[in-house]
mmCIF file of C-alpha atoms in Angstrom:
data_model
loop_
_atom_site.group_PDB
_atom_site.id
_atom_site.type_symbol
_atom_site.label_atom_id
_atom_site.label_comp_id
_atom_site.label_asym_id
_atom_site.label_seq_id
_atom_site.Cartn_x
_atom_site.Cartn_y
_atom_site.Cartn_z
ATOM 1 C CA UNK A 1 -12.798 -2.513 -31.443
ATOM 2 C CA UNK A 2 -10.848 -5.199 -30.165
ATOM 3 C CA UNK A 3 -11.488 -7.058 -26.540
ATOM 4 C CA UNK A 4 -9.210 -9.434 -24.558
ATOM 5 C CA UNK A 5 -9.153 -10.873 -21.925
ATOM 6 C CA UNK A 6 -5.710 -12.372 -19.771
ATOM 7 C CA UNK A 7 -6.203 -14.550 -16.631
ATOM 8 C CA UNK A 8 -3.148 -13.792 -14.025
ATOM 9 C CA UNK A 9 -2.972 -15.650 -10.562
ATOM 10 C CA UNK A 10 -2.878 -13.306 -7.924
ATOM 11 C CA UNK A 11 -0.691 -14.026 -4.789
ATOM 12 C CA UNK A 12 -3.132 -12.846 -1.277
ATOM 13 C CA UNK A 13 -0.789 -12.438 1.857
ATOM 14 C CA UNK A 14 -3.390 -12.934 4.824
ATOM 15 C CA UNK A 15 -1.647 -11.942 8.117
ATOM 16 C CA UNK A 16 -2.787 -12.646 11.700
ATOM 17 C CA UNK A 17 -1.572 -11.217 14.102
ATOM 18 C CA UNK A 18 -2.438 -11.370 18.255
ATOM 19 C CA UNK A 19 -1.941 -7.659 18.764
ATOM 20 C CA UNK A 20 -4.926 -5.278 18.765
ATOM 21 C CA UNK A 21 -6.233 -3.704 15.571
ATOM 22 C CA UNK A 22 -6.228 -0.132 17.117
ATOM 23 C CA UNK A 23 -2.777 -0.835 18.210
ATOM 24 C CA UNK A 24 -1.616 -2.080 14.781
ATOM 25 C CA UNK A 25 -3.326 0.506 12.590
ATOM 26 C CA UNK A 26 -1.687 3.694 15.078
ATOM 27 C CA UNK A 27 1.885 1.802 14.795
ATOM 28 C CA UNK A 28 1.225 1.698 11.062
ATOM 29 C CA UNK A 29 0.180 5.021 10.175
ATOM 30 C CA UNK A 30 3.488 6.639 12.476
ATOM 31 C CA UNK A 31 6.018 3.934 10.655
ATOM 32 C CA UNK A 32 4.418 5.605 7.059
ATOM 33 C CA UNK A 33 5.153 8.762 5.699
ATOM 34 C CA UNK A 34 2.088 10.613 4.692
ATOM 35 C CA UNK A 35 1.852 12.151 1.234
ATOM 36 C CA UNK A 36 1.127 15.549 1.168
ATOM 37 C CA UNK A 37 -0.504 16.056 -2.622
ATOM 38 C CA UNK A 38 -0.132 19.786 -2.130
ATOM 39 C CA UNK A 39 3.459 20.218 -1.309
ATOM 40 C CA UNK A 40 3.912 17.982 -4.479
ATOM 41 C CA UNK A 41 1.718 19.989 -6.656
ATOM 42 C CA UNK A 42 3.475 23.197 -5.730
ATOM 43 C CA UNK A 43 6.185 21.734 -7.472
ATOM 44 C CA UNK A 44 4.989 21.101 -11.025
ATOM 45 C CA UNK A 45 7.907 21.935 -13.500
ATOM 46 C CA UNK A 46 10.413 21.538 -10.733
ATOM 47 C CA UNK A 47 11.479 17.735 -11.028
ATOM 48 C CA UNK A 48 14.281 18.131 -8.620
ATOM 49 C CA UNK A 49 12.751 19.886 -5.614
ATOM 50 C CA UNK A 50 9.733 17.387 -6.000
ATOM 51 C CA UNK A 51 12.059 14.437 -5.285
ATOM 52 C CA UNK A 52 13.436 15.780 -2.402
ATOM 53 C CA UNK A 53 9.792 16.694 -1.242
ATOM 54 C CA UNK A 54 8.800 13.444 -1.877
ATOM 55 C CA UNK A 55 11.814 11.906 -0.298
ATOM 56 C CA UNK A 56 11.202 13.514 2.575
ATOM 57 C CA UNK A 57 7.150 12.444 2.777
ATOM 58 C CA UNK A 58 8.910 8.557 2.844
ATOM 59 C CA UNK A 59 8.047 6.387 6.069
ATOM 60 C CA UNK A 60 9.803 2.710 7.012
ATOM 61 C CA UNK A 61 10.694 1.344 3.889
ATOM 62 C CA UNK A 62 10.488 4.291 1.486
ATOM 63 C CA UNK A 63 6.659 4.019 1.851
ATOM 64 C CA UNK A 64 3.921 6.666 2.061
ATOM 65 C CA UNK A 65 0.349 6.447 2.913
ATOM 66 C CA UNK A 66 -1.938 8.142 0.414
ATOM 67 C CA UNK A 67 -4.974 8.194 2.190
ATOM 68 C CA UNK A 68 -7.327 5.450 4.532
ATOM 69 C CA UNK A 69 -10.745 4.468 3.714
ATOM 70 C CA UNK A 70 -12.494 3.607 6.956
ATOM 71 C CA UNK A 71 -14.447 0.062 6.165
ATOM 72 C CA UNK A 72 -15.747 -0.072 9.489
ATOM 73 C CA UNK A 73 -17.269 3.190 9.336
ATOM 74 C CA UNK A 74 -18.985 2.787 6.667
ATOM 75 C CA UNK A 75 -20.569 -0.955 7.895
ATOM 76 C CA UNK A 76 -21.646 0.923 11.100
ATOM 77 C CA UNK A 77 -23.960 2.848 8.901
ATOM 78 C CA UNK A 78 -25.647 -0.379 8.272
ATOM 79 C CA UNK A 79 -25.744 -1.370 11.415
ATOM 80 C CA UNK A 80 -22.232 -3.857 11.648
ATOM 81 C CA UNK A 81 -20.114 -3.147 13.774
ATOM 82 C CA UNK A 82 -16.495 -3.986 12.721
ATOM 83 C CA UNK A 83 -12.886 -2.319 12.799
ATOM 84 C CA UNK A 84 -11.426 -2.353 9.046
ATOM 85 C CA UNK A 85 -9.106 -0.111 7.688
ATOM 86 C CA UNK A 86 -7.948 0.420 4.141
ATOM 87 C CA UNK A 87 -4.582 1.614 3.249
ATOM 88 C CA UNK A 88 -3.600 3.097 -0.108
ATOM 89 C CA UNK A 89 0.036 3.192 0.111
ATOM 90 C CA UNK A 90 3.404 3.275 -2.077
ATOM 91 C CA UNK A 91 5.887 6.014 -3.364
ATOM 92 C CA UNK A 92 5.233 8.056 -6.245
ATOM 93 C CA UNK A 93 9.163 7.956 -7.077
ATOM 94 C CA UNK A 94 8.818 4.418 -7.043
ATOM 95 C CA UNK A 95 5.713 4.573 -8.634
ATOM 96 C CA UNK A 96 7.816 6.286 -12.077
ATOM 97 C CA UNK A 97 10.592 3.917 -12.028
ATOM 98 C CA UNK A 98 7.882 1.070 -12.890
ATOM 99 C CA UNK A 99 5.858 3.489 -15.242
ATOM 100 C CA UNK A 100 8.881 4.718 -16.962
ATOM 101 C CA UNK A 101 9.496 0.822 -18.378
ATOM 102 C CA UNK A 102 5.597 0.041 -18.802
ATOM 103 C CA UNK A 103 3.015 2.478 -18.305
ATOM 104 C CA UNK A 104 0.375 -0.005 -17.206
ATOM 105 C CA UNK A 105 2.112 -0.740 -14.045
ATOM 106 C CA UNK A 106 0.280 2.664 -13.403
ATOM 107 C CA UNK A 107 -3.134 0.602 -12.834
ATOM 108 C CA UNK A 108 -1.701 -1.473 -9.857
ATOM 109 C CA UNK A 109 -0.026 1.344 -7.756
ATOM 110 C CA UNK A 110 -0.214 2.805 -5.124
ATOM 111 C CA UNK A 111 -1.019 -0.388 -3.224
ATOM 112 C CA UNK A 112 -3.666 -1.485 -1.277
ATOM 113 C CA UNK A 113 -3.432 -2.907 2.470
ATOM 114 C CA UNK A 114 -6.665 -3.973 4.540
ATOM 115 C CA UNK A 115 -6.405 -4.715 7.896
ATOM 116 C CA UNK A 116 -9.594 -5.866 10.059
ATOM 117 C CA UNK A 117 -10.573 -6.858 12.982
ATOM 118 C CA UNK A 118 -13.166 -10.606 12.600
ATOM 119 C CA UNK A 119 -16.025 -11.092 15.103
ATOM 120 C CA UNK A 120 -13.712 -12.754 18.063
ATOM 121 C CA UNK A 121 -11.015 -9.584 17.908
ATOM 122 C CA UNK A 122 -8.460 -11.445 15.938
ATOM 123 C CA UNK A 123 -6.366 -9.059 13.395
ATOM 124 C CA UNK A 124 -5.933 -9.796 10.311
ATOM 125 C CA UNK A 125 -3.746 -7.598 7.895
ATOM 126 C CA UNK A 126 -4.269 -8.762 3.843
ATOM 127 C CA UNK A 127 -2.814 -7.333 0.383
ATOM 128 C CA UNK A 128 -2.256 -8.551 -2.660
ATOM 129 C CA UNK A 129 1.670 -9.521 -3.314
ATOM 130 C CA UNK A 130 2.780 -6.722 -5.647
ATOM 131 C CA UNK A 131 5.319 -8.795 -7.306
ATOM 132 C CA UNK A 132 1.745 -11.020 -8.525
ATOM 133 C CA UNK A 133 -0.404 -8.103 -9.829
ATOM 134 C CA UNK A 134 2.553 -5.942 -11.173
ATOM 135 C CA UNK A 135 2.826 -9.667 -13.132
ATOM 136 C CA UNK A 136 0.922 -8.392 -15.561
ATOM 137 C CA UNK A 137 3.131 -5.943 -17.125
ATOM 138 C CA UNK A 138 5.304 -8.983 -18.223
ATOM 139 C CA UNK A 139 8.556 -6.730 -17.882
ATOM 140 C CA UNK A 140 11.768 -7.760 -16.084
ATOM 141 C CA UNK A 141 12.381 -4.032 -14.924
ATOM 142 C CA UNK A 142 9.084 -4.128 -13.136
ATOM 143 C CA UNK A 143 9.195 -7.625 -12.117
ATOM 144 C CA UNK A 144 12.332 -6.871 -10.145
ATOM 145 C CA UNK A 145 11.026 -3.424 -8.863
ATOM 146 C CA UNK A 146 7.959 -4.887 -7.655
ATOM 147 C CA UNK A 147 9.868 -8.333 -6.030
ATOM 148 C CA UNK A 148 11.461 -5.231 -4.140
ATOM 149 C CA UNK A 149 8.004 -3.921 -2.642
ATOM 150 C CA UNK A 150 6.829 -7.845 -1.586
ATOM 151 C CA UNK A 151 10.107 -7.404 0.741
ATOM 152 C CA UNK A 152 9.314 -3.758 1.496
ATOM 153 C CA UNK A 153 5.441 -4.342 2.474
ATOM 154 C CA UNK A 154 6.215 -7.297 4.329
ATOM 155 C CA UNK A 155 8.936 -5.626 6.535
ATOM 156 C CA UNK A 156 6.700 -2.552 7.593
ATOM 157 C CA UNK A 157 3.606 -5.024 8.292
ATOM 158 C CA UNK A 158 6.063 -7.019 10.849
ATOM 159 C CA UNK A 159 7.421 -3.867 12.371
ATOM 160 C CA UNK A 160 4.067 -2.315 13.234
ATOM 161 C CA UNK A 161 3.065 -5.792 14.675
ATOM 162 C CA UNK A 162 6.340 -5.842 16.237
ATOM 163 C CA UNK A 163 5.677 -2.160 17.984
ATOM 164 C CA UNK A 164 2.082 -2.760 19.092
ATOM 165 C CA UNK A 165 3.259 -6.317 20.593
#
């Protein structure tokens, strides 16, 4: 067996914004499609109709949300009260383009998007730049692909600030 180990900088994108988290997070979810694992699986073996499927499951930007994780919820249980919501979000077509030239770009998508609410009601929306953890892969098709969802992610983070303003 052979271990190694590869340090990568990782680019954070910390957003604050002076709009309400609960405000922010509803704008969010309606700009994002919502992927609907089901319809998708009912179309094993039937590459075309899963596109269109999946095409049709795309929000602002081409982007879907897979599913939330409710932070907050789960710090109330210890007694903390704080709003924090975590997105996992991307396009599976997307998603296959990147896999397709390096199968490792797998282990970075769908993305992840946190947004929170700090102990004076500020918002603040963070992710990791895809274009720095898709890095990794060291290949120009990705590289460019992912340079595509920095743009992408930004864009649909301004325009749910934007509507909740």
């Amino acid at each position: 067996m052979k271990i190694s180990e590869t340090q990568r900088q990782i680019v954070r994108v910390t957003i604050n914004a002076d709009v309400a988290f609960d405000g922010f997070v509803k704008s969010f979810q309606q700009r994002l499609g919502q992927f609907d694992q089901a319809a998708v699986a009912a179309l094993i073996g039937q590459p075309r109709e899963a596109a269109a499927a999946l095409k049709g499951m795309e929000g602002d930007q081409g982007l879907m949300i897979f599913f939330t994780l409710d932070q907050g919820r789960a710090l109330n249980m210890i007694g903390k009260s704080q709003k924090a919501i975590r997105f996992i979000l991307g396009n599976p077509l997307v998603a296959i383009q990147m896999t397709q030239h390096d199968v490792r770009a797998g282990q970075y998508v769908p993305l992840t998007v946190i947004a929170y609410e700090d102990g004076e009601n500020r918002l603040h929306i963070e992710y990791d730049q895809p274009s720095s953890i898709l890095g990794v892969c060291e290949n120009a098709a990705v590289d460019e692909i992912a340079r595509d969802l920095d743009r992408k992610l930004l864009l649909v983070v301004e325009h749910a600030i934007e509507d909740a303003s």
